[in-house]
Structure formats: structure tokens, C-alpha cells
PDB file of C-alpha atoms and ligand atoms in Angstrom:
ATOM      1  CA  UNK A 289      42.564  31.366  39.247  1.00  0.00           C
ATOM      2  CA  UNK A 290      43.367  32.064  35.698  1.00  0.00           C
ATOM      3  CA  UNK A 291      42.704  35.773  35.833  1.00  0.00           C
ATOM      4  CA  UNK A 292      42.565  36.518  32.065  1.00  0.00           C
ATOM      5  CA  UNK A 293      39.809  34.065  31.409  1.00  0.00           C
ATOM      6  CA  UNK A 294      37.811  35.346  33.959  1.00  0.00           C
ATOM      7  CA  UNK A 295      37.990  38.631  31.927  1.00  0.00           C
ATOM      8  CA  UNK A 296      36.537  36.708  28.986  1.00  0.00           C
ATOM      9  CA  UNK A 297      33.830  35.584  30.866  1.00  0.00           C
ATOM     10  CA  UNK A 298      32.965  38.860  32.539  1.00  0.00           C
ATOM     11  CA  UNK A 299      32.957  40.208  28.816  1.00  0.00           C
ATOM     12  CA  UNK A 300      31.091  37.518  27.747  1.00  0.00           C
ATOM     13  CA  UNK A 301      28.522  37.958  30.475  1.00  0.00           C
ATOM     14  CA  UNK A 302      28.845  41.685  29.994  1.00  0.00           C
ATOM     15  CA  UNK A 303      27.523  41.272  26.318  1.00  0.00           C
ATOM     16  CA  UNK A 304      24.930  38.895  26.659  1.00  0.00           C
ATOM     17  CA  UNK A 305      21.062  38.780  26.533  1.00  0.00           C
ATOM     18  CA  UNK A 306      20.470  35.119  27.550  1.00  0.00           C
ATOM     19  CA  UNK A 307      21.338  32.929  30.392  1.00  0.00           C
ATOM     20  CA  UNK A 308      21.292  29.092  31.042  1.00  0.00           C
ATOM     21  CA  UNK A 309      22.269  28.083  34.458  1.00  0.00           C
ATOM     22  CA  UNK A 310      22.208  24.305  34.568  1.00  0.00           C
ATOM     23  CA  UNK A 311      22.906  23.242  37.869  1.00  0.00           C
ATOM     24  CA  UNK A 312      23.733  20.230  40.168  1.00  0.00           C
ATOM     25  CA  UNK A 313      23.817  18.816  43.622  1.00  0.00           C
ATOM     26  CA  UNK A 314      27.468  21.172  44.457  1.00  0.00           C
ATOM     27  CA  UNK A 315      24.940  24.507  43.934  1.00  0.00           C
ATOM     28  CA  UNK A 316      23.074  22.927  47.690  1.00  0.00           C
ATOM     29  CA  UNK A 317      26.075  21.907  49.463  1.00  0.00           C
ATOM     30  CA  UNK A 318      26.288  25.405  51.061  1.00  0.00           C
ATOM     31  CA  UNK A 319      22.968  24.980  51.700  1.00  0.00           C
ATOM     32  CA  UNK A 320      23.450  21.461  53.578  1.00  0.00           C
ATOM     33  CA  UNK A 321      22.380  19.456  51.019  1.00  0.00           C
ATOM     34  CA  UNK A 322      24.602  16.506  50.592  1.00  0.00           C
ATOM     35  CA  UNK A 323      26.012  15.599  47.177  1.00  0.00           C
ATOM     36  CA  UNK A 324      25.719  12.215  45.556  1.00  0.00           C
ATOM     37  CA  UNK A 325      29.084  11.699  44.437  1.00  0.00           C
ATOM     38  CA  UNK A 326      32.585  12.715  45.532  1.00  0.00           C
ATOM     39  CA  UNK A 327      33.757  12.663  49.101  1.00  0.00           C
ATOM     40  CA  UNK A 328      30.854  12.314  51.739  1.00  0.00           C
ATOM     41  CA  UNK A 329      28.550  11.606  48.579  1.00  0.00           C
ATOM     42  CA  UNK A 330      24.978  10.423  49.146  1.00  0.00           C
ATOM     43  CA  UNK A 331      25.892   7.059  46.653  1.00  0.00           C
ATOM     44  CA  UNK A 332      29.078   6.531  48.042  1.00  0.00           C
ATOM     45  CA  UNK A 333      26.852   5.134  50.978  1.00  0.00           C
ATOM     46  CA  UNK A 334      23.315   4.318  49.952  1.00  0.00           C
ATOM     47  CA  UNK A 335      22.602   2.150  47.264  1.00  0.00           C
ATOM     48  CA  UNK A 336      20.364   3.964  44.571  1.00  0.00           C
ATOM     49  CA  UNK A 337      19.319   0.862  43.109  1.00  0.00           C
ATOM     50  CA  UNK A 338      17.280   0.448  46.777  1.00  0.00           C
ATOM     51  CA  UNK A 339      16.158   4.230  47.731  1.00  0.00           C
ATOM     52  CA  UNK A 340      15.727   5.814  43.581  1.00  0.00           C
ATOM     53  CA  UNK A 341      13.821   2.702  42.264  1.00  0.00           C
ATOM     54  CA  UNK A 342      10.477   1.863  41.466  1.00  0.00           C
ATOM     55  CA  UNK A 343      10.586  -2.203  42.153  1.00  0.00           C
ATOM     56  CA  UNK A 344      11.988  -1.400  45.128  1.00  0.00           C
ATOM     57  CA  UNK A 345       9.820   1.300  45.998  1.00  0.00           C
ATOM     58  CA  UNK A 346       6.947  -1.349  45.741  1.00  0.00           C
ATOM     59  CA  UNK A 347       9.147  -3.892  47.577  1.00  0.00           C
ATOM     60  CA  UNK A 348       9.738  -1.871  50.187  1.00  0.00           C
ATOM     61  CA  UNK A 349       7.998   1.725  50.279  1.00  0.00           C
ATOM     62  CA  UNK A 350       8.295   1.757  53.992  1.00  0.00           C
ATOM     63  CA  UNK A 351      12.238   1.843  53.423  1.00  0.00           C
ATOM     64  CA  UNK A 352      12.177   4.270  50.701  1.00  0.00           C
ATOM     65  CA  UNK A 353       9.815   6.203  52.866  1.00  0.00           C
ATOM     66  CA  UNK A 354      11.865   7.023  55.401  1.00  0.00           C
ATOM     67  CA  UNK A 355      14.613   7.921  53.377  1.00  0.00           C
ATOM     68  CA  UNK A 356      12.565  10.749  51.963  1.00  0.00           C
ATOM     69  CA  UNK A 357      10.714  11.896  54.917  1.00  0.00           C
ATOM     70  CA  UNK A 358      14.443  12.669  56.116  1.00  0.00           C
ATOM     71  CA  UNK A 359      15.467  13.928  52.996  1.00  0.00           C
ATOM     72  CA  UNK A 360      12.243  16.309  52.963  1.00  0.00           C
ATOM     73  CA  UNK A 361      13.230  17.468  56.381  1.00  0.00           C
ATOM     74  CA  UNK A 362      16.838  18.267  55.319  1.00  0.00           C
ATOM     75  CA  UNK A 363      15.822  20.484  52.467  1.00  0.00           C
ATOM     76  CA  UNK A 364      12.863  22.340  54.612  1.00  0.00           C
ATOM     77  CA  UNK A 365      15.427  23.217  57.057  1.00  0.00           C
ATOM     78  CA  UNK A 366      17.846  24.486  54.407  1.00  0.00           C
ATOM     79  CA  UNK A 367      17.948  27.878  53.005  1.00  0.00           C
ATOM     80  CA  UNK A 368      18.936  29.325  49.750  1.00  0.00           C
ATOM     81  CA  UNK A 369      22.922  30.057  49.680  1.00  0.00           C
ATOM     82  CA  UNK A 370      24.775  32.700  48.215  1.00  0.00           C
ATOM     83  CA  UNK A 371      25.227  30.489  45.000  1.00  0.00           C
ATOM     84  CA  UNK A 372      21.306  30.501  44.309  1.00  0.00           C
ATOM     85  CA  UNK A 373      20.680  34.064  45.247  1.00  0.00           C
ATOM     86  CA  UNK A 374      23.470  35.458  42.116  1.00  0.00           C
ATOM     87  CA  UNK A 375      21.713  32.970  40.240  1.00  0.00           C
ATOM     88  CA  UNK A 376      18.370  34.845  40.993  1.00  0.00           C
ATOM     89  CA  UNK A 377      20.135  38.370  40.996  1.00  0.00           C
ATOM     90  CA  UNK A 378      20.817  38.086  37.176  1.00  0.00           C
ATOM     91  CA  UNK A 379      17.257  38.001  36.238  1.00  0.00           C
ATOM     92  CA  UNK A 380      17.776  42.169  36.897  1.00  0.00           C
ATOM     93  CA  UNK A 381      20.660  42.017  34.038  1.00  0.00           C
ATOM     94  CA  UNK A 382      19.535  39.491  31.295  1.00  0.00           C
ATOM     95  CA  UNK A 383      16.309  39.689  29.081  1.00  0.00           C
ATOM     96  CA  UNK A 384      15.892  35.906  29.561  1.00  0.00           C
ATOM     97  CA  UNK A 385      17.390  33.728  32.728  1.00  0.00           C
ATOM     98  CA  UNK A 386      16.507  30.349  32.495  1.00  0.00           C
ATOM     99  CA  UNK A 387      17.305  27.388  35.312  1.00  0.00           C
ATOM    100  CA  UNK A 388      17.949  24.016  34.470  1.00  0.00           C
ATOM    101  CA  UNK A 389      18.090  21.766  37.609  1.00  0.00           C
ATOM    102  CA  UNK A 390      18.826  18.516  38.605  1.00  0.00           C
ATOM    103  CA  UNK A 391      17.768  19.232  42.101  1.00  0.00           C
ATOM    104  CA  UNK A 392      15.004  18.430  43.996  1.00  0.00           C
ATOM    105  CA  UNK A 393      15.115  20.911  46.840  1.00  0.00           C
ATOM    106  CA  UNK A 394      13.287  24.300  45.670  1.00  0.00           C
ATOM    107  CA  UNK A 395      16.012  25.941  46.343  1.00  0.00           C
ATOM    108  CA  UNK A 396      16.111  28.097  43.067  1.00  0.00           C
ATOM    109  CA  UNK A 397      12.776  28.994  43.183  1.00  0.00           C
ATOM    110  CA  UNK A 398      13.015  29.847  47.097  1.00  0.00           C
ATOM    111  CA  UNK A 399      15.501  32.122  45.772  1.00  0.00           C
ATOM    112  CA  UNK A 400      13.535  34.250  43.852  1.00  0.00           C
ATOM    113  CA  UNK A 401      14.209  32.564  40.126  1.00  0.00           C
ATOM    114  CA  UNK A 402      11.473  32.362  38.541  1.00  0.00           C
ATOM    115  CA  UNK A 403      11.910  30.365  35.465  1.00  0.00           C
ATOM    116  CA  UNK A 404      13.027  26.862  36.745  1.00  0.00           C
ATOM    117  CA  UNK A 405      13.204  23.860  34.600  1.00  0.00           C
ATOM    118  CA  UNK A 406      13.359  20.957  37.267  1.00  0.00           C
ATOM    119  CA  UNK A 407      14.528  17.508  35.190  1.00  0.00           C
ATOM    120  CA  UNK A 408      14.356  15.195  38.581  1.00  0.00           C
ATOM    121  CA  UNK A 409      11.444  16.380  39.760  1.00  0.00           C
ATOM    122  CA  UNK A 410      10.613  17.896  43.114  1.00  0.00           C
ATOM    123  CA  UNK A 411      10.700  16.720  46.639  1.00  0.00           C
ATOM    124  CA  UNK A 412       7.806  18.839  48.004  1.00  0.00           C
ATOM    125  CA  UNK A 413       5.684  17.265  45.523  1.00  0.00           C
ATOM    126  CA  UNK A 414       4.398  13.871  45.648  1.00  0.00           C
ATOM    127  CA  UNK A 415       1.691  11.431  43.595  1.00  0.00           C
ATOM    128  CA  UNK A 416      -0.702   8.149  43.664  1.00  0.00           C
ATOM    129  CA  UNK A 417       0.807   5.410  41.686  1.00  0.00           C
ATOM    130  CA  UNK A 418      -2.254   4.459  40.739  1.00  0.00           C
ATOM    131  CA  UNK A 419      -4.559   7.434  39.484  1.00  0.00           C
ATOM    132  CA  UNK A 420      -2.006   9.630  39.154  1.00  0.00           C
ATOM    133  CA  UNK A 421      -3.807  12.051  41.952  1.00  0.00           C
ATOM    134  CA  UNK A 422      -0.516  14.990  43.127  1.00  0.00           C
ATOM    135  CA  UNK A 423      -0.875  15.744  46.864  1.00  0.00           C
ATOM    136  CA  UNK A 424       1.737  18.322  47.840  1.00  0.00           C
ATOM    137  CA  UNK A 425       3.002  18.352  51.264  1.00  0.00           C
ATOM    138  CA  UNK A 426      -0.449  17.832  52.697  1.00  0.00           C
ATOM    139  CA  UNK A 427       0.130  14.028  52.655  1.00  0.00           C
ATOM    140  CA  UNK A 428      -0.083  12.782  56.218  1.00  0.00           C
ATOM    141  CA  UNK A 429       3.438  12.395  56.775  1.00  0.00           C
ATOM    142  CA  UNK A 430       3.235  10.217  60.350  1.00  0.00           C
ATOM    143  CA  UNK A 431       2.145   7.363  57.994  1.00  0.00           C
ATOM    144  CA  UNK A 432       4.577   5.126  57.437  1.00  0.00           C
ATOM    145  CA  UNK A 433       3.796   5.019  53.416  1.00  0.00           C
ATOM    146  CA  UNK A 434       1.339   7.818  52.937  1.00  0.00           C
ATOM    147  CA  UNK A 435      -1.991   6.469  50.978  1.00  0.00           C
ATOM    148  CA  UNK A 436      -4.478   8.050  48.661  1.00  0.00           C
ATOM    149  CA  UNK A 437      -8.025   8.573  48.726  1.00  0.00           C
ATOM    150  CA  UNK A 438      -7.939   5.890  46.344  1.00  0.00           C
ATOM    151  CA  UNK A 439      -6.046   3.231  48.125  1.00  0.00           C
ATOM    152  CA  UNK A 440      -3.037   3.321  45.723  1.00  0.00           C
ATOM    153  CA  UNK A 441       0.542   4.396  47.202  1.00  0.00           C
ATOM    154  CA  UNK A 442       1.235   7.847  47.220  1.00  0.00           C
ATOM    155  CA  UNK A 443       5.751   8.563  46.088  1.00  0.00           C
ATOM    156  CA  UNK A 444       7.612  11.064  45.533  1.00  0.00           C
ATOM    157  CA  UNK A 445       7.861  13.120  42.343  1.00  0.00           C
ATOM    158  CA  UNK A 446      10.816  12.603  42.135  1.00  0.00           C
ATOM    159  CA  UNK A 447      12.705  10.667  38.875  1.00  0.00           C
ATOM    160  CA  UNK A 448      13.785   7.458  39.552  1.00  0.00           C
ATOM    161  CA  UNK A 449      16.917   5.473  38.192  1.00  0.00           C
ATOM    162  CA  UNK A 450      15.548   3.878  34.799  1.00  0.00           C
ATOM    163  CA  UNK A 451      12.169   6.850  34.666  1.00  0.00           C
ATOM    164  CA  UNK A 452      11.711   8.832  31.569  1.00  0.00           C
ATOM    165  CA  UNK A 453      12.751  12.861  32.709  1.00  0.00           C
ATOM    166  CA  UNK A 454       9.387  15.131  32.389  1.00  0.00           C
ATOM    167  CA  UNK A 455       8.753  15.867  29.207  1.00  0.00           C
ATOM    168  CA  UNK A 456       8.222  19.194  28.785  1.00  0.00           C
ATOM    169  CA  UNK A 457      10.320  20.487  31.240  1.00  0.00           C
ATOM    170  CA  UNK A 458      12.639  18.417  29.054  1.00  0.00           C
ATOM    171  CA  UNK A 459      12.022  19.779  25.632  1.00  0.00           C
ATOM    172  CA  UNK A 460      11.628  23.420  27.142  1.00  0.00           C
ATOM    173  CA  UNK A 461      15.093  22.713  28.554  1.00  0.00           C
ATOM    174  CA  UNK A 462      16.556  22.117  25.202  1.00  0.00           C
ATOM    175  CA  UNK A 463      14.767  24.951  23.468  1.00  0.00           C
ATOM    176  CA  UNK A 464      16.386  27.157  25.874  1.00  0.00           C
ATOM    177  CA  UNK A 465      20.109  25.248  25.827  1.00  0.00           C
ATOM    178  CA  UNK A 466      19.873  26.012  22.659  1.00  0.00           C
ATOM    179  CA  UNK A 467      19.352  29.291  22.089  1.00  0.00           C
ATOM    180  CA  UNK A 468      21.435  30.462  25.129  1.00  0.00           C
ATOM    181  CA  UNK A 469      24.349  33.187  24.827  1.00  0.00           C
ATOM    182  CA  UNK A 470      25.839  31.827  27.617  1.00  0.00           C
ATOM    183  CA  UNK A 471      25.593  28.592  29.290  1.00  0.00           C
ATOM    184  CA  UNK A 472      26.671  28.649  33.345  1.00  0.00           C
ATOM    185  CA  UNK A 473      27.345  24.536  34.523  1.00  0.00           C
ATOM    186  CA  UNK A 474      27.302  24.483  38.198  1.00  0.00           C
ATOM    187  CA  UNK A 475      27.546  21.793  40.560  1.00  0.00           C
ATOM    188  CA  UNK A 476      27.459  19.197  38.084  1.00  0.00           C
ATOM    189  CA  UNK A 477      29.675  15.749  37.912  1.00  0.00           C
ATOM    190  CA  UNK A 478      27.487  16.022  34.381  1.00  0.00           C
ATOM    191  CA  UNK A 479      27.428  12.130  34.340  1.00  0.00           C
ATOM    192  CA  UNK A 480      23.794  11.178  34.514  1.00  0.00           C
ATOM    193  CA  UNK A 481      21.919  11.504  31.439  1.00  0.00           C
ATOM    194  CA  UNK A 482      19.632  12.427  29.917  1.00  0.00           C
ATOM    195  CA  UNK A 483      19.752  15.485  31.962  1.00  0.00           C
ATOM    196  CA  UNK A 484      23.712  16.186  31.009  1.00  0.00           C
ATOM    197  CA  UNK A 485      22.497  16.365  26.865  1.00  0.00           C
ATOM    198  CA  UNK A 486      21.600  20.152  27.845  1.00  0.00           C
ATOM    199  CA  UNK A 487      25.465  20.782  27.979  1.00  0.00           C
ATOM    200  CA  UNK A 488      25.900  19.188  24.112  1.00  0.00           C
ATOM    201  CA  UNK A 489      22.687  21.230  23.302  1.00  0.00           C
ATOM    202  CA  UNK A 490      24.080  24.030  24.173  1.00  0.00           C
ATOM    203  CA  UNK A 491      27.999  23.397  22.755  1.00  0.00           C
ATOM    204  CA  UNK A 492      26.589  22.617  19.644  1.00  0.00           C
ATOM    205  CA  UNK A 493      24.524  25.939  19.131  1.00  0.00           C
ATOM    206  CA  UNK A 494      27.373  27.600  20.033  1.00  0.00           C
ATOM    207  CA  UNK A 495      26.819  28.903  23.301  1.00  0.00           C
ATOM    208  CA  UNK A 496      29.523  30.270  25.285  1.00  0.00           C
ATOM    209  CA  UNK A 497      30.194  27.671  28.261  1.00  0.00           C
ATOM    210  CA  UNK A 498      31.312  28.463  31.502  1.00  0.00           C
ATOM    211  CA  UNK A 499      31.807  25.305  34.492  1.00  0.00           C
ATOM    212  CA  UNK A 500      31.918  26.250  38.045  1.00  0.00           C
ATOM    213  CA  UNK A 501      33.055  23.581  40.195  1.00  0.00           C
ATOM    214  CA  UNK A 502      35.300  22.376  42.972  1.00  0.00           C
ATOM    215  CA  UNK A 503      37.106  20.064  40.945  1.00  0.00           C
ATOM    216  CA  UNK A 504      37.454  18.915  37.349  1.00  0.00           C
ATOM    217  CA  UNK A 505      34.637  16.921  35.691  1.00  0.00           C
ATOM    218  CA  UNK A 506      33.663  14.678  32.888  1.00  0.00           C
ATOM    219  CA  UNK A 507      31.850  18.296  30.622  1.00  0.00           C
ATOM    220  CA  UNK A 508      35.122  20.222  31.781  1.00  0.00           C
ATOM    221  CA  UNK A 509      36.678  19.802  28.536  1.00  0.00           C
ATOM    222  CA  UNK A 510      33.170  21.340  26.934  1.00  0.00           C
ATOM    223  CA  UNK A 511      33.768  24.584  28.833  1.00  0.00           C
ATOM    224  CA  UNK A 512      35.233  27.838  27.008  1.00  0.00           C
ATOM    225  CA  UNK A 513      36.454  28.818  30.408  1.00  0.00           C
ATOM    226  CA  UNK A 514      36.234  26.758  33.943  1.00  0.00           C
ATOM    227  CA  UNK A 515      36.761  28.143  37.438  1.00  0.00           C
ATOM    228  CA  UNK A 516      37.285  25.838  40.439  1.00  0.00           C
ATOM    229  CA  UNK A 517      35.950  26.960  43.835  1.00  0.00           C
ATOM    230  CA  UNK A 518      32.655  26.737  45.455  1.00  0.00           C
ATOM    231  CA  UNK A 519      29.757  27.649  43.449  1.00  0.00           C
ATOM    232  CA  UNK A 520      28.475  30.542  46.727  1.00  0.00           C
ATOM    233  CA  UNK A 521      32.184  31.805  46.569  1.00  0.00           C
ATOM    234  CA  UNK A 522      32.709  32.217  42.820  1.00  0.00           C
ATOM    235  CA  UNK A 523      29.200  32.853  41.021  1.00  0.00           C
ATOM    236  CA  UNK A 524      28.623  36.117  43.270  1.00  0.00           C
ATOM    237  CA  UNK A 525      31.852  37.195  41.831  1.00  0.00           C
ATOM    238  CA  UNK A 526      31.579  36.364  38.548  1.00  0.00           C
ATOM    239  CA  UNK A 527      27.774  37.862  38.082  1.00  0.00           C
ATOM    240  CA  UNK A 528      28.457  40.770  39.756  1.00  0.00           C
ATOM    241  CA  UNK A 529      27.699  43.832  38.329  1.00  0.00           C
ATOM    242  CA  UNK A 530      31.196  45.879  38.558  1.00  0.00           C
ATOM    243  CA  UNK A 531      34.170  44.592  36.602  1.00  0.00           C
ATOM    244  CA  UNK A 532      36.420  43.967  39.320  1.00  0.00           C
ATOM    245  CA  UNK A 533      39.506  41.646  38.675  1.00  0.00           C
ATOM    246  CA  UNK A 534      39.049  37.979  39.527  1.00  0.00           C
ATOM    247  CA  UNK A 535      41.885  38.088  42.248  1.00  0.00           C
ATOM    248  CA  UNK A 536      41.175  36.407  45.684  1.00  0.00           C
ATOM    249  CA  UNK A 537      38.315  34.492  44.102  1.00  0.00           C
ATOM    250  CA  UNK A 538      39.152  31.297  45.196  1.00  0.00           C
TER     251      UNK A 538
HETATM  252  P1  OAD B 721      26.815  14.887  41.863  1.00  0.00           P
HETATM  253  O1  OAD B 721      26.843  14.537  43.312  1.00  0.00           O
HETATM  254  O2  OAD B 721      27.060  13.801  40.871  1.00  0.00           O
HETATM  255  O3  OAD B 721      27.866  16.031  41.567  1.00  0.00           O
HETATM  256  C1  OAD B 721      27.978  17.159  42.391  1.00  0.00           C
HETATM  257  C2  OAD B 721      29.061  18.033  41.816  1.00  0.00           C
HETATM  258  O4  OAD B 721      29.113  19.214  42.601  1.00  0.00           O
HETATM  259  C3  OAD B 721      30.459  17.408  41.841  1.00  0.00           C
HETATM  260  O5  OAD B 721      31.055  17.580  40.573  1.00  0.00           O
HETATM  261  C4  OAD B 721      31.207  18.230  42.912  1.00  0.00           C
HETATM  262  O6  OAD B 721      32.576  18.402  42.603  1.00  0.00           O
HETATM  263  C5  OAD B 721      30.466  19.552  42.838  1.00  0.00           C
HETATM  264  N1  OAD B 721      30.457  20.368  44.070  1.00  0.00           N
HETATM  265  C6  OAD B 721      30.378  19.968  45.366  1.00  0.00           C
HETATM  266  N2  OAD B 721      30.326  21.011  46.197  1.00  0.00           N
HETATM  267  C7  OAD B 721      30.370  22.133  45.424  1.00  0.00           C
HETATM  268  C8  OAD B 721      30.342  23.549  45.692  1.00  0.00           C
HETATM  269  N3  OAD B 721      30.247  24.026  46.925  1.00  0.00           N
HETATM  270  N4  OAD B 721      30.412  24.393  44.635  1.00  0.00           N
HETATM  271  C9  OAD B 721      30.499  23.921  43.355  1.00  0.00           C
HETATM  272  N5  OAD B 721      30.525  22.610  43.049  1.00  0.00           N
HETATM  273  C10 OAD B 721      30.453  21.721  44.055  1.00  0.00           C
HETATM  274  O7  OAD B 721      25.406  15.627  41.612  1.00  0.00           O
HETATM  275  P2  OAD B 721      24.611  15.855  40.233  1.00  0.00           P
HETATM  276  O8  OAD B 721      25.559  16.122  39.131  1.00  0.00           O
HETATM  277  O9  OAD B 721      23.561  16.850  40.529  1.00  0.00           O
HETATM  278  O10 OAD B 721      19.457  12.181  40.254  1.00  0.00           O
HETATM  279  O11 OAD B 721      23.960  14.427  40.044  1.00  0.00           O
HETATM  280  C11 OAD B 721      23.049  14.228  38.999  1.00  0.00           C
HETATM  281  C12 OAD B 721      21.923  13.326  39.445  1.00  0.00           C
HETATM  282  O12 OAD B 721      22.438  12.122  40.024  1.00  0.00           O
HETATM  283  C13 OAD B 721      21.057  13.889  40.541  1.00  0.00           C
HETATM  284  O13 OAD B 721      20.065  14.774  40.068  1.00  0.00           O
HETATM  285  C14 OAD B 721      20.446  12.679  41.149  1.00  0.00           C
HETATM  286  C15 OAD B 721      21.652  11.778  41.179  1.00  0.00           C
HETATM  287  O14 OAD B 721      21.370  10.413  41.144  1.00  0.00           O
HETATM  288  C16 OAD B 721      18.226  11.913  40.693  1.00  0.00           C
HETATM  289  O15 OAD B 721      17.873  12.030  41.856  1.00  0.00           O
HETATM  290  C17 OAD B 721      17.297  11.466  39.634  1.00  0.00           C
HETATM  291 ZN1   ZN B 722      -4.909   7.488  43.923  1.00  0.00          ZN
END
């Protein structure tokens, strides 16, 4: 732990109005939530091309399905960690907090954040393929491939490989990479786009970028300052409130 940059970053935070947090799968794997790459990854055993695809999806919805009915019951047994509760916390220190997630679990906003950005969607939410009709959870979920009133297939909201990203979570996403202070990446292997652009957005307006990770990662070399260690172990300690040295963080 590189103790004098995590002075900077306290200063940094210290001195700043606006926060980003854009966040990844590592800020829910305290919470249970499997990652999809690295060690014990979810796409290091499933293929996405058959379970995050539309063809396939209307190939084989029963398949795709059941991977989400499990999914759905992993993430309504999980609970917000440590990570997403400093996250939350900082909305009592900075005039404007804003999350940008990649996640699909709710977590954030179980949490207590309350401006969330969510740029894959959200598993608790779910539409008709063809009139467009949202049904939250109250889809009958002992159906094999839950059906709307109108006959169509209900999926998911979730974005797929090859979907366009909601657009105005998208553009309100940049506005706010943009004009950021700082800019916390967390969780992130920051290789699927267009969701990783947020981190140029940000670089370019001159933001000052801090990477919390467990290891390095392709953005690492964006960061003004990185610190490797579990997002619920170091964000607690790097948001907190009293300027206490950065010793034992790790
Ligand atoms: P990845 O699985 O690609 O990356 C997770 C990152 O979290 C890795 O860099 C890990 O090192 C890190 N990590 C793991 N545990 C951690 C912990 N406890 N604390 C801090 N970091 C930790 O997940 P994403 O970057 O979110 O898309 O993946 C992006 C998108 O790819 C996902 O949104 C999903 C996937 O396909 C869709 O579903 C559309
Ligand atoms: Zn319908």
C-alpha cells in the first residue's frame, strides 16, 4: 500500500464537491455475486454468446430462462456489502454523488444511493419483446418462459452482447463523467464497452481518477492513484471521514 498516494487521494477527496463511482462486478463479490472474468468468473464457464444473446434467447428462452431465474435468486438473497454502503455514506459529504453501474443486482440502490445510472440494465426488471409492456417481478416465475398478456415473450432488462446501452442513462452518465472532481473505478476489468468510455470521459475532463481493485487492469494506467485490495476492505477506508493513515489497509 503506497501510503503517500493514499494521502493524495484523501486530499483529493477531502477537497472535492463531486463524485463518480463507476463500478463493476468486484463491488458484489462480497456480496456473493460472482464475477465474469478472473478466477471462478461467470465467462470462464458459461458461454455469453448462449445465456447474454438475443438469437439465442429466441432459440432457446427456456435455457436462458433458467439461467436468470437462478441468477435473480442469487442477487435477492444477497445483501449490500460494506463496499456499497461507503459508496452510499458519501452522499452525506459531497454536493453531488453519482453511480455508474455495470451491475444488474440493485445493490447500490438497496444501499441507500440514490442517484444510480445502471448501463446493463436491471435484473428485477423484465419486458415483452413484442409490445414493449415492463412487468417487474410480478411475472409468474414457475413458467418456464414467462408470457405477456399479449402473447409475446417476456426477457430480462437486461443488455445483451451486441444491444445498444440505454440511452439516457447513457448520456446522463457522460454528463456526469464529465464534470466529476473525482472519478472512483471499482470492480471493473474496464474491458467491455461502451460502458468503459465513462473512464476516457472522465480522464479527458480532467477528473482526478482513483481504481480500486484486486489486481491490475486494462484503465489502471488511466488512474492518478490505484489501490489493490477488495473494494468492502479499502473504499470504507478511503471515504472515511477522519484522516487516518492508509496503514493496514490491505
Ligand atoms: P468483470 O468480471 O469483467 O471484472 C470484475 C473486476 O472486479 C475484475 O477486475 C476483478 O479483479 C475485480 N474484483 C473482484 N473481486 C473484487 C473485490 N472484492 N474488490 C474489488 N475488485 C474486485 O466485471 P465487469 O467489469 O463488471 O455485462 O464486466 C463488465 C460487463 O461484462 C458486465 O456488466 C457484464 C459482463 O458481460 C453485461 O451483463 C451486459
Ligand atoms: Zn406484450
Amino acid at each position: 500500500m503506497n501510503d503517500e498516494k493514499f494521502q493524495e487521494a484523501k486530499e483529493k477527496i477531502n477537497n472535492a464537491s463531486s463524485i463518480v463511482f463507476f463500478t463493476g462486478a468486484g463491488v458484489s463479490a462480497e456480496s456473493g455475486i460472482a464475477t465474469f472474468r478472473g478466477v471462478d468468473g461467470i465467462w470462464t464457464k458459461l458461454k455469453p454468446e448462449e445465456l447474454a444473446n438475443f438469437d439465442n434467447f429466441l432459440k432457446n428462452p427456456e435455457m436462458v430462462w433458467a439461467w436468470y431465474k437462478y441468477r435473480k435468486e442469487v442477487v435477492n438473497e444477497s445483501k449490500p456489502n460494506p463496499a456499497h454502503l461507503a459508496i452510499a455514506e458519501a452522499q452525506k459529504r459531497f454536493t453531488e454523488v453519482t453511480v455508474i453501474t455495470q451491475n444488474i443486482d440493485n445493490l447500490h440502490r438497496r444501499a441507500g444511493s440514490k442517484t444510480v445510472y445502471e448501463l446493463h440494465g436491471n435484473i428485477q426488471r423484465n419486458y415483452c419483446v413484442k409490445c414493449g409492456t415492463f412487468y417487474n417481478n410480478d411475472i409468474d416465475i414457475e413458467d418456464k418462459v414467462p408470457k405477456c398478456k399479449c402473447g409475446g415473450l417476456i426477457r430480462p432488462d437486461i443488455v445483451w452482447f451486441g444491444e445498444m446501452l440505454p440511452e439516457s442513462e447513457f448520456e446522463l452518465s457522460e454528463i456526469a463523467s464529465r464534470n466529476c472532481d473525482i472519478f472512483v473505478i471499482v470492480g471493473t476489468s474496464g474491458v467491455v464497452y461502451p460502458a468503459a468510455n465513462m473512464i476516457f470521459y472522465a480522464k479527458e475532463s480532467g477528473a482526478y481518477i482513483i481504481e480500486v481493485n484486486i489486481e491490475r487492469t486494462e484503465v489502471s494506467y488511466l488512474a492518478n492513484a490505484s489501490f489493490f485490495g477488495k473494494a468492502g476492505t479499502v473504499l470504507p477506508r478511503l471515504l472515511e471521514l477522519d484522516d487516518n493513515s492508509g496503514q493496514n489497509l490491505l
